[in-house]
């Protein structure tokens, strides 16, 4: 008796393995992209301007929290260009916001270091600027390192700032 040839399709283990590896790599790539691509933060081109006598601090509100967003801050980066030695310190204003002031406690329920804190819709990032002598201090938009849900990243936020330090 003659047996008819089999029409069975043979699976190739290498092709199946290659397709599985490509699929897993694509899924992992999409997850990595999603986790490292949080939604952009609000920015503005309007410069926050203030002035202060030499040796005295001024506080400038440069970035406000956004309604419906909760950011777990890992840090705040500032880039300063100044023609005078200046100390620029980022702070988190909890429960309020300021534009320009010498007394932020009037506007903020608490003023704290931002690292490890939460920036909510009613909060803002404030810069404290102090310079010992007259000059100009310019600060680019702040960059916030943060986590929002499972997503994390570092993004620009808020507005640039400029402080004129006056002679006493």
CSV table of N, CA and C in Angstrom, one decimal:
chain,number,residue,atom,x,y,z
A,1,UNK,N,0.8,-1.2,0.0
A,1,UNK,CA,0.0,0.0,0.0
A,1,UNK,C,0.9,1.3,0.0
A,2,UNK,N,0.4,2.2,-0.7
A,2,UNK,CA,1.1,3.5,-0.8
A,2,UNK,C,0.3,4.5,0.1
A,3,UNK,N,1.1,5.1,1.0
A,3,UNK,CA,0.6,6.1,1.9
A,3,UNK,C,0.6,7.4,1.2
A,4,UNK,N,-0.4,8.2,1.4
A,4,UNK,CA,-0.5,9.6,0.8
A,4,UNK,C,0.5,10.5,1.6
A,5,UNK,N,1.2,11.4,0.9
A,5,UNK,CA,2.1,12.3,1.6
A,5,UNK,C,1.3,13.2,2.6
A,6,UNK,N,1.8,13.4,3.7
A,6,UNK,CA,1.2,14.2,4.8
A,6,UNK,C,1.2,15.7,4.4
A,7,UNK,N,0.1,16.4,4.7
A,7,UNK,CA,0.0,17.8,4.4
A,7,UNK,C,0.2,18.6,5.7
A,8,UNK,N,0.8,18.0,6.7
A,8,UNK,CA,1.0,18.6,8.0
A,8,UNK,C,2.0,19.7,7.9
A,9,UNK,N,1.7,20.9,8.5
A,9,UNK,CA,2.7,22.0,8.5
A,9,UNK,C,3.6,21.8,9.7
A,10,UNK,N,4.8,21.9,9.4
A,10,UNK,CA,5.8,21.7,10.5
A,10,UNK,C,6.2,23.1,11.0
A,11,UNK,N,6.1,23.3,12.3
A,11,UNK,CA,6.5,24.5,12.9
A,11,UNK,C,8.0,24.6,13.0
A,12,UNK,N,8.5,25.8,12.7
A,12,UNK,CA,9.9,25.9,12.9
A,12,UNK,C,10.2,26.6,14.2
A,13,UNK,N,10.9,25.9,15.1
A,13,UNK,CA,11.1,26.5,16.4
A,13,UNK,C,11.9,27.8,16.4
A,14,UNK,N,12.8,28.0,15.5
A,14,UNK,CA,13.6,29.2,15.5
A,14,UNK,C,12.7,30.4,15.1
A,15,UNK,N,11.8,30.2,14.1
A,15,UNK,CA,10.9,31.3,13.7
A,15,UNK,C,10.0,31.7,14.8
A,16,UNK,N,9.4,30.7,15.5
A,16,UNK,CA,8.5,31.0,16.6
A,16,UNK,C,9.3,31.8,17.7
A,17,UNK,N,10.5,31.3,18.0
A,17,UNK,CA,11.3,32.0,19.1
A,17,UNK,C,11.6,33.4,18.6
A,18,UNK,N,12.0,33.6,17.4
A,18,UNK,CA,12.3,35.0,16.9
A,18,UNK,C,11.1,35.9,17.0
A,19,UNK,N,10.0,35.4,16.6
A,19,UNK,CA,8.7,36.2,16.6
A,19,UNK,C,8.4,36.6,18.1
A,20,UNK,N,8.6,35.6,19.0
A,20,UNK,CA,8.3,35.9,20.4
A,20,UNK,C,9.2,36.9,21.0
A,21,UNK,N,10.5,36.8,20.6
A,21,UNK,CA,11.5,37.8,21.1
A,21,UNK,C,11.2,39.2,20.6
A,22,UNK,N,10.9,39.3,19.3
A,22,UNK,CA,10.5,40.6,18.7
A,22,UNK,C,9.3,41.2,19.4
A,23,UNK,N,8.3,40.4,19.7
A,23,UNK,CA,7.0,40.8,20.3
A,23,UNK,C,7.3,41.3,21.7
A,24,UNK,N,8.1,40.6,22.5
A,24,UNK,CA,8.4,40.9,23.9
A,24,UNK,C,9.2,42.2,23.9
A,25,UNK,N,10.2,42.4,23.0
A,25,UNK,CA,11.0,43.6,22.9
A,25,UNK,C,10.2,44.8,22.5
A,26,UNK,N,9.2,44.6,21.6
A,26,UNK,CA,8.3,45.7,21.3
A,26,UNK,C,7.5,46.2,22.4
A,27,UNK,N,6.9,45.2,23.2
A,27,UNK,CA,6.1,45.5,24.3
A,27,UNK,C,6.9,46.2,25.4
A,28,UNK,N,8.1,45.7,25.7
A,28,UNK,CA,8.9,46.3,26.7
A,28,UNK,C,9.3,47.7,26.3
A,29,UNK,N,9.6,47.9,25.0
A,29,UNK,CA,10.0,49.3,24.5
A,29,UNK,C,8.8,50.3,24.7
A,30,UNK,N,7.6,49.8,24.4
A,30,UNK,CA,6.4,50.7,24.6
A,30,UNK,C,6.2,51.0,26.0
A,31,UNK,N,6.4,50.1,26.9
A,31,UNK,CA,6.2,50.3,28.4
A,31,UNK,C,7.3,51.3,28.8
A,32,UNK,N,8.6,51.1,28.4
A,32,UNK,CA,9.7,52.0,28.8
A,32,UNK,C,9.4,53.4,28.3
A,33,UNK,N,8.9,53.5,27.1
A,33,UNK,CA,8.6,54.9,26.5
A,33,UNK,C,7.5,55.5,27.3
A,34,UNK,N,6.4,54.8,27.6
A,34,UNK,CA,5.3,55.3,28.4
A,34,UNK,C,5.7,55.8,29.8
A,35,UNK,N,6.5,55.0,30.5
A,35,UNK,CA,6.9,55.3,31.8
A,35,UNK,C,7.8,56.5,31.9
A,36,UNK,N,8.6,56.7,30.8
A,36,UNK,CA,9.6,57.8,30.8
A,36,UNK,C,9.1,59.0,30.0
A,37,UNK,N,7.8,59.1,29.7
A,37,UNK,CA,7.3,60.2,28.9
A,37,UNK,C,6.1,60.8,29.5
A,38,UNK,N,6.2,61.4,30.7
A,38,UNK,CA,5.1,62.0,31.3
A,38,UNK,C,4.6,63.2,30.5
A,39,UNK,N,3.3,63.6,30.7
A,39,UNK,CA,2.8,64.8,30.0
A,39,UNK,C,3.6,66.0,30.4
A,40,UNK,N,3.7,66.9,29.4
A,40,UNK,CA,4.5,68.2,29.6
A,40,UNK,C,3.8,69.0,30.7
A,41,UNK,N,4.6,69.8,31.4
A,41,UNK,CA,4.1,70.7,32.4
A,41,UNK,C,3.8,72.1,31.7
A,42,UNK,N,3.0,72.9,32.4
A,42,UNK,CA,2.7,74.2,31.9
A,42,UNK,C,3.9,75.1,31.9
A,43,UNK,N,4.1,75.9,30.8
A,43,UNK,CA,5.2,76.8,30.8
A,43,UNK,C,4.6,78.2,30.3
A,44,UNK,N,5.4,79.2,30.5
A,44,UNK,CA,5.1,80.5,30.1
A,44,UNK,C,6.3,81.3,29.6
A,45,UNK,N,6.1,82.2,28.7
A,45,UNK,CA,7.3,83.0,28.2
A,45,UNK,C,7.3,84.4,29.0
A,46,UNK,N,6.3,84.7,29.8
A,46,UNK,CA,6.2,85.9,30.6
A,46,UNK,C,7.3,85.8,31.7
A,47,UNK,N,8.2,86.7,31.7
A,47,UNK,CA,9.2,86.7,32.7
A,47,UNK,C,8.7,87.3,34.0
A,48,UNK,N,9.0,86.6,35.1
A,48,UNK,CA,8.7,87.1,36.5
A,48,UNK,C,9.8,88.0,36.9
A,49,UNK,N,9.5,89.3,37.1
A,49,UNK,CA,10.6,90.3,37.4
A,49,UNK,C,10.4,90.8,38.8
A,50,UNK,N,11.5,91.1,39.4
A,50,UNK,CA,11.5,91.6,40.7
A,50,UNK,C,12.8,92.4,41.0
A,51,UNK,N,12.8,93.1,42.1
A,51,UNK,CA,14.1,93.8,42.5
A,51,UNK,C,14.2,93.7,44.0
A,52,UNK,N,15.4,93.8,44.5
A,52,UNK,CA,15.7,93.7,46.0
A,52,UNK,C,17.0,94.5,46.3
A,53,UNK,N,17.1,95.1,47.4
A,53,UNK,CA,18.4,95.6,47.8
A,53,UNK,C,19.4,94.5,48.0
A,54,UNK,N,20.7,94.9,47.8
A,54,UNK,CA,21.8,93.9,48.0
A,54,UNK,C,21.7,93.4,49.4
A,55,UNK,N,21.9,92.0,49.5
A,55,UNK,CA,21.9,91.4,50.8
A,55,UNK,C,20.6,91.0,51.3
A,56,UNK,N,19.5,91.4,50.7
A,56,UNK,CA,18.1,91.0,51.1
A,56,UNK,C,17.5,90.0,50.1
A,57,UNK,N,16.7,89.1,50.5
A,57,UNK,CA,16.1,88.1,49.7
A,57,UNK,C,14.8,88.6,49.1
A,58,UNK,N,14.5,88.1,47.9
A,58,UNK,CA,13.3,88.3,47.2
A,58,UNK,C,12.8,86.9,46.8
A,59,UNK,N,11.5,86.7,46.8
A,59,UNK,CA,10.9,85.4,46.5
A,59,UNK,C,10.0,85.6,45.2
A,60,UNK,N,10.3,84.8,44.2
A,60,UNK,CA,9.5,84.9,42.9
A,60,UNK,C,8.8,83.5,42.7
A,61,UNK,N,7.5,83.6,42.5
A,61,UNK,CA,6.7,82.4,42.1
A,61,UNK,C,6.9,82.1,40.6
A,62,UNK,N,7.5,81.0,40.3
A,62,UNK,CA,7.8,80.8,38.9
A,62,UNK,C,7.0,79.6,38.3
A,63,UNK,N,6.4,78.7,39.1
A,63,UNK,CA,5.7,77.6,38.5
A,63,UNK,C,4.6,77.2,39.5
A,64,UNK,N,3.4,77.1,39.0
A,64,UNK,CA,2.2,76.7,39.8
A,64,UNK,C,1.8,75.3,39.5
A,65,UNK,N,1.3,74.7,40.6
A,65,UNK,CA,0.7,73.3,40.4
A,65,UNK,C,-0.5,73.4,39.5
A,66,UNK,N,-0.8,72.2,38.9
A,66,UNK,CA,-1.9,72.2,37.9
A,66,UNK,C,-3.0,71.4,38.5
A,67,UNK,N,-4.3,71.9,38.4
A,67,UNK,CA,-5.4,71.2,38.9
A,67,UNK,C,-5.5,69.8,38.3
A,68,UNK,N,-5.8,68.8,39.2
A,68,UNK,CA,-5.9,67.5,38.8
A,68,UNK,C,-4.6,66.7,38.6
A,69,UNK,N,-3.5,67.3,38.9
A,69,UNK,CA,-2.2,66.7,38.8
A,69,UNK,C,-1.5,66.7,40.1
A,70,UNK,N,-0.9,65.5,40.5
A,70,UNK,CA,-0.1,65.4,41.7
A,70,UNK,C,1.3,64.9,41.3
A,71,UNK,N,2.3,65.8,41.5
A,71,UNK,CA,3.6,65.4,41.2
A,71,UNK,C,4.5,65.2,42.4
A,72,UNK,N,5.1,64.0,42.5
A,72,UNK,CA,6.0,63.7,43.6
A,72,UNK,C,7.4,64.1,43.1
A,73,UNK,N,7.8,65.2,43.8
A,73,UNK,CA,9.1,65.9,43.3
A,73,UNK,C,10.3,65.1,43.8
A,74,UNK,N,11.3,65.0,42.8
A,74,UNK,CA,12.6,64.4,43.1
A,74,UNK,C,13.6,65.5,43.1
A,75,UNK,N,13.3,66.6,42.6
A,75,UNK,CA,14.3,67.7,42.7
A,75,UNK,C,13.8,68.9,41.7
A,76,UNK,N,14.4,70.0,41.9
A,76,UNK,CA,14.2,71.2,41.1
A,76,UNK,C,15.5,71.7,40.7
A,77,UNK,N,15.7,71.8,39.3
A,77,UNK,CA,17.0,72.3,38.8
A,77,UNK,C,16.8,73.7,38.3
A,78,UNK,N,17.8,74.6,38.6
A,78,UNK,CA,17.7,76.0,38.2
A,78,UNK,C,19.0,76.3,37.4
A,79,UNK,N,18.8,77.0,36.3
A,79,UNK,CA,20.0,77.5,35.5
A,79,UNK,C,20.0,79.0,35.7
A,80,UNK,N,21.1,79.5,36.3
A,80,UNK,CA,21.2,80.9,36.6
A,80,UNK,C,22.3,81.6,35.8
A,81,UNK,N,22.0,82.7,35.2
A,81,UNK,CA,23.0,83.6,34.5
A,81,UNK,C,23.0,84.9,35.3
A,82,UNK,N,24.2,85.3,35.8
A,82,UNK,CA,24.2,86.5,36.6
A,82,UNK,C,25.5,87.2,36.5
A,83,UNK,N,25.5,88.6,36.6
A,83,UNK,CA,26.7,89.3,36.6
A,83,UNK,C,27.2,89.7,38.0
A,84,UNK,N,26.6,89.0,39.0
A,84,UNK,CA,27.0,89.1,40.4
A,84,UNK,C,26.8,87.8,41.0
A,85,UNK,N,27.6,87.5,42.1
A,85,UNK,CA,27.5,86.3,42.8
A,85,UNK,C,26.1,86.3,43.5
A,86,UNK,N,25.3,85.2,43.2
A,86,UNK,CA,24.0,85.2,43.8
A,86,UNK,C,23.6,83.8,44.2
A,87,UNK,N,22.8,83.7,45.2
A,87,UNK,CA,22.3,82.4,45.7
A,87,UNK,C,20.8,82.3,45.3
A,88,UNK,N,20.5,81.3,44.5
A,88,UNK,CA,19.1,81.0,44.1
A,88,UNK,C,18.7,79.7,44.6
A,89,UNK,N,17.7,79.7,45.5
A,89,UNK,CA,17.2,78.5,46.1
A,89,UNK,C,15.7,78.2,45.8
A,90,UNK,N,15.5,77.0,45.2
A,90,UNK,CA,14.1,76.7,44.9
A,90,UNK,C,13.4,76.2,46.2
A,91,UNK,N,12.2,76.6,46.3
A,91,UNK,CA,11.3,76.2,47.5
A,91,UNK,C,9.9,75.8,47.0
A,92,UNK,N,9.2,75.1,47.8
A,92,UNK,CA,7.9,74.7,47.5
A,92,UNK,C,6.9,75.4,48.4
A,93,UNK,N,6.0,76.2,47.8
A,93,UNK,CA,5.0,76.9,48.6
A,93,UNK,C,3.8,76.0,48.6
A,94,UNK,N,3.5,75.5,49.8
A,94,UNK,CA,2.4,74.6,50.0
A,94,UNK,C,1.1,75.4,50.3
A,95,UNK,N,0.0,75.2,49.6
A,95,UNK,CA,-1.2,75.8,49.9
A,95,UNK,C,-1.2,77.3,49.5
A,96,UNK,N,-0.6,77.7,48.5
A,96,UNK,CA,-0.6,79.1,48.1
A,96,UNK,C,0.4,79.3,46.9
A,97,UNK,N,0.4,80.6,46.5
A,97,UNK,CA,1.3,81.0,45.5
A,97,UNK,C,1.7,82.5,45.7
A,98,UNK,N,2.8,82.9,45.1
A,98,UNK,CA,3.2,84.3,45.2
A,98,UNK,C,3.7,84.7,43.8
A,99,UNK,N,3.7,85.9,43.5
A,99,UNK,CA,4.3,86.4,42.3
A,99,UNK,C,5.7,87.0,42.6
A,100,UNK,N,5.8,88.0,43.4
A,100,UNK,CA,7.0,88.6,43.9
A,100,UNK,C,6.8,89.1,45.3
A,101,UNK,N,7.6,88.7,46.2
A,101,UNK,CA,7.4,89.2,47.6
A,101,UNK,C,8.7,89.1,48.4
A,102,UNK,N,8.8,89.8,49.5
A,102,UNK,CA,9.9,89.6,50.4
A,102,UNK,C,9.4,88.8,51.6
A,103,UNK,N,8.1,88.5,51.7
A,103,UNK,CA,7.6,87.8,52.9
A,103,UNK,C,6.6,86.7,52.4
A,104,UNK,N,7.1,85.5,51.9
A,104,UNK,CA,6.2,84.5,51.4
A,104,UNK,C,5.3,83.8,52.4
A,105,UNK,N,5.6,83.9,53.7
A,105,UNK,CA,4.8,83.2,54.7
A,105,UNK,C,3.4,83.8,54.7
A,106,UNK,N,3.2,85.0,54.2
A,106,UNK,CA,1.9,85.6,54.1
A,106,UNK,C,1.0,84.9,53.1
A,107,UNK,N,1.6,84.3,52.0
A,107,UNK,CA,0.9,83.7,50.9
A,107,UNK,C,1.0,82.2,50.9
A,108,UNK,N,1.9,81.6,51.7
A,108,UNK,CA,2.1,80.2,51.7
A,108,UNK,C,1.8,79.6,53.1
A,109,UNK,N,1.0,78.5,53.1
A,109,UNK,CA,0.8,77.9,54.4
A,109,UNK,C,2.1,77.3,55.0
A,110,UNK,N,2.9,76.7,54.1
A,110,UNK,CA,4.2,76.2,54.5
A,110,UNK,C,5.2,76.5,53.3
A,111,UNK,N,6.4,76.8,53.6
A,111,UNK,CA,7.5,77.0,52.6
A,111,UNK,C,8.6,76.0,53.0
A,112,UNK,N,8.8,75.0,52.1
A,112,UNK,CA,9.7,73.8,52.4
A,112,UNK,C,10.6,73.6,51.2
A,113,UNK,N,11.6,72.8,51.5
A,113,UNK,CA,12.5,72.2,50.4
A,113,UNK,C,11.7,71.3,49.5
A,114,UNK,N,11.8,71.4,48.2
A,114,UNK,CA,10.9,70.6,47.3
A,114,UNK,C,11.2,69.1,47.2
A,115,UNK,N,12.5,68.7,47.5
A,115,UNK,CA,12.8,67.3,47.3
A,115,UNK,C,12.0,66.4,48.2
A,116,UNK,N,11.4,65.4,47.6
A,116,UNK,CA,10.6,64.4,48.3
A,116,UNK,C,9.2,64.9,48.7
A,117,UNK,N,8.8,66.1,48.3
A,117,UNK,CA,7.5,66.7,48.6
A,117,UNK,C,6.5,66.4,47.4
A,118,UNK,N,5.3,66.8,47.6
A,118,UNK,CA,4.3,66.6,46.6
A,118,UNK,C,3.8,68.0,46.1
A,119,UNK,N,3.8,68.2,44.8
A,119,UNK,CA,3.3,69.5,44.2
A,119,UNK,C,1.9,69.2,43.7
A,120,UNK,N,0.9,69.8,44.4
A,120,UNK,CA,-0.5,69.7,44.0
A,120,UNK,C,-1.0,70.9,43.3
A,121,UNK,N,-2.3,71.0,43.0
A,121,UNK,CA,-2.9,72.1,42.3
A,121,UNK,C,-2.9,73.4,43.0
A,122,UNK,N,-2.8,73.4,44.4
A,122,UNK,CA,-2.8,74.6,45.1
A,122,UNK,C,-1.5,75.0,45.6
A,123,UNK,N,-0.4,74.4,45.0
A,123,UNK,CA,1.0,74.7,45.4
A,123,UNK,C,1.7,75.4,44.3
A,124,UNK,N,2.9,75.9,44.6
A,124,UNK,CA,3.8,76.5,43.6
A,124,UNK,C,5.2,76.4,44.0
A,125,UNK,N,6.1,76.5,42.9
A,125,UNK,CA,7.5,76.6,43.1
A,125,UNK,C,7.9,78.0,43.2
A,126,UNK,N,8.7,78.3,44.2
A,126,UNK,CA,9.2,79.7,44.4
A,126,UNK,C,10.7,79.7,44.4
A,127,UNK,N,11.3,80.7,43.9
A,127,UNK,CA,12.8,80.9,43.9
A,127,UNK,C,13.1,82.0,44.9
A,128,UNK,N,14.0,81.7,45.8
A,128,UNK,CA,14.5,82.8,46.7
A,128,UNK,C,15.9,83.2,46.1
A,129,UNK,N,16.0,84.5,45.9
A,129,UNK,CA,17.2,85.1,45.2
A,129,UNK,C,17.8,86.1,46.2
A,130,UNK,N,19.1,85.9,46.5
A,130,UNK,CA,19.9,86.8,47.4
A,130,UNK,C,21.2,87.1,46.7
A,131,UNK,N,21.6,88.3,46.6
A,131,UNK,CA,22.9,88.7,46.1
A,131,UNK,C,23.5,89.7,47.0
A,132,UNK,N,24.8,89.6,47.3
A,132,UNK,CA,25.5,90.6,48.2
A,132,UNK,C,25.8,91.9,47.6
A,133,UNK,N,25.8,92.1,46.3
A,133,UNK,CA,26.1,93.3,45.6
A,133,UNK,C,25.2,93.6,44.4
A,134,UNK,N,25.1,94.8,44.0
A,134,UNK,CA,24.2,95.2,42.9
A,134,UNK,C,24.5,94.4,41.6
A,135,UNK,N,23.5,94.1,40.8
A,135,UNK,CA,23.6,93.4,39.5
A,135,UNK,C,22.3,92.8,39.0
A,136,UNK,N,22.4,92.0,38.1
A,136,UNK,CA,21.2,91.3,37.5
A,136,UNK,C,21.4,89.8,37.6
A,137,UNK,N,20.3,89.2,38.0
A,137,UNK,CA,20.2,87.7,38.1
A,137,UNK,C,19.1,87.2,37.2
A,138,UNK,N,19.4,86.4,36.2
A,138,UNK,CA,18.4,85.8,35.3
A,138,UNK,C,18.4,84.3,35.6
A,139,UNK,N,17.1,83.8,35.6
A,139,UNK,CA,17.0,82.3,35.8
A,139,UNK,C,16.0,81.8,34.7
A,140,UNK,N,16.5,80.8,34.0
A,140,UNK,CA,15.6,80.1,33.1
A,140,UNK,C,14.5,79.4,33.8
A,141,UNK,N,13.5,78.9,33.0
A,141,UNK,CA,12.5,78.1,33.6
A,141,UNK,C,13.1,77.0,34.4
A,142,UNK,N,12.4,76.7,35.5
A,142,UNK,CA,12.9,75.6,36.4
A,142,UNK,C,12.6,74.2,35.6
A,143,UNK,N,13.4,73.2,36.0
A,143,UNK,CA,13.2,71.9,35.5
A,143,UNK,C,12.9,71.0,36.7
A,144,UNK,N,11.7,70.4,36.7
A,144,UNK,CA,11.2,69.6,37.8
A,144,UNK,C,11.5,68.1,37.5
A,145,UNK,N,12.1,67.4,38.4
A,145,UNK,CA,12.3,66.0,38.4
A,145,UNK,C,11.1,65.5,39.2
A,146,UNK,N,10.3,64.6,38.6
A,146,UNK,CA,9.1,64.2,39.3
A,146,UNK,C,8.6,62.8,38.8
A,147,UNK,N,7.7,62.3,39.7
A,147,UNK,CA,6.9,61.1,39.3
A,147,UNK,C,5.4,61.4,39.4
A,148,UNK,N,4.7,61.0,38.4
A,148,UNK,CA,3.2,61.2,38.4
A,148,UNK,C,2.6,59.8,38.1
A,149,UNK,N,2.1,59.2,39.1
A,149,UNK,CA,1.6,57.8,38.9
A,149,UNK,C,2.8,56.9,38.6
A,150,UNK,N,2.7,56.1,37.6
A,150,UNK,CA,3.8,55.3,37.2
A,150,UNK,C,4.8,55.9,36.3
A,151,UNK,N,4.5,57.2,35.9
A,151,UNK,CA,5.4,57.8,34.9
A,151,UNK,C,6.3,58.8,35.7
A,152,UNK,N,7.6,58.9,35.2
A,152,UNK,CA,8.5,59.8,35.8
A,152,UNK,C,9.3,60.5,34.7
A,153,UNK,N,9.9,61.7,35.0
A,153,UNK,CA,10.7,62.4,34.1
A,153,UNK,C,11.2,63.7,34.7
A,154,UNK,N,11.9,64.5,33.8
A,154,UNK,CA,12.3,65.8,34.2
A,154,UNK,C,11.9,66.7,33.1
A,155,UNK,N,11.1,67.7,33.4
A,155,UNK,CA,10.5,68.6,32.4
A,155,UNK,C,10.6,70.1,32.9
A,156,UNK,N,10.6,71.0,31.9
A,156,UNK,CA,10.6,72.4,32.1
A,156,UNK,C,9.2,72.8,32.7
A,157,UNK,N,9.2,73.8,33.6
A,157,UNK,CA,7.9,74.2,34.1
A,157,UNK,C,8.0,75.7,34.4
A,158,UNK,N,6.8,76.4,34.3
A,158,UNK,CA,6.7,77.7,34.7
A,158,UNK,C,7.3,78.8,33.8
A,159,UNK,N,7.8,79.8,34.4
A,159,UNK,CA,8.3,81.0,33.6
A,159,UNK,C,9.7,81.3,34.0
A,160,UNK,N,10.4,82.0,33.2
A,160,UNK,CA,11.8,82.5,33.5
A,160,UNK,C,11.6,83.7,34.5
A,161,UNK,N,12.7,84.0,35.2
A,161,UNK,CA,12.7,85.1,36.2
A,161,UNK,C,13.9,85.9,36.0
A,162,UNK,N,13.7,87.2,36.4
A,162,UNK,CA,14.9,88.2,36.4
A,162,UNK,C,14.8,89.1,37.6
A,163,UNK,N,15.9,89.2,38.3
A,163,UNK,CA,15.9,90.0,39.5
A,163,UNK,C,17.0,91.1,39.4
A,164,UNK,N,16.6,92.3,39.6
A,164,UNK,CA,17.6,93.4,39.7
A,164,UNK,C,18.0,93.7,41.1
A,165,UNK,N,19.2,93.5,41.4
A,165,UNK,CA,19.7,93.7,42.8
A,165,UNK,C,20.2,95.2,42.9
A,166,UNK,N,19.6,95.9,43.7
A,166,UNK,CA,19.9,97.3,43.9
A,166,UNK,C,20.9,97.6,44.9
A,167,UNK,N,21.6,98.8,44.8
A,167,UNK,CA,22.6,99.2,45.7
A,167,UNK,C,21.8,99.6,47.0
A,168,UNK,N,22.4,99.5,48.1
A,168,UNK,CA,21.8,99.9,49.4
A,168,UNK,C,21.9,101.4,49.6
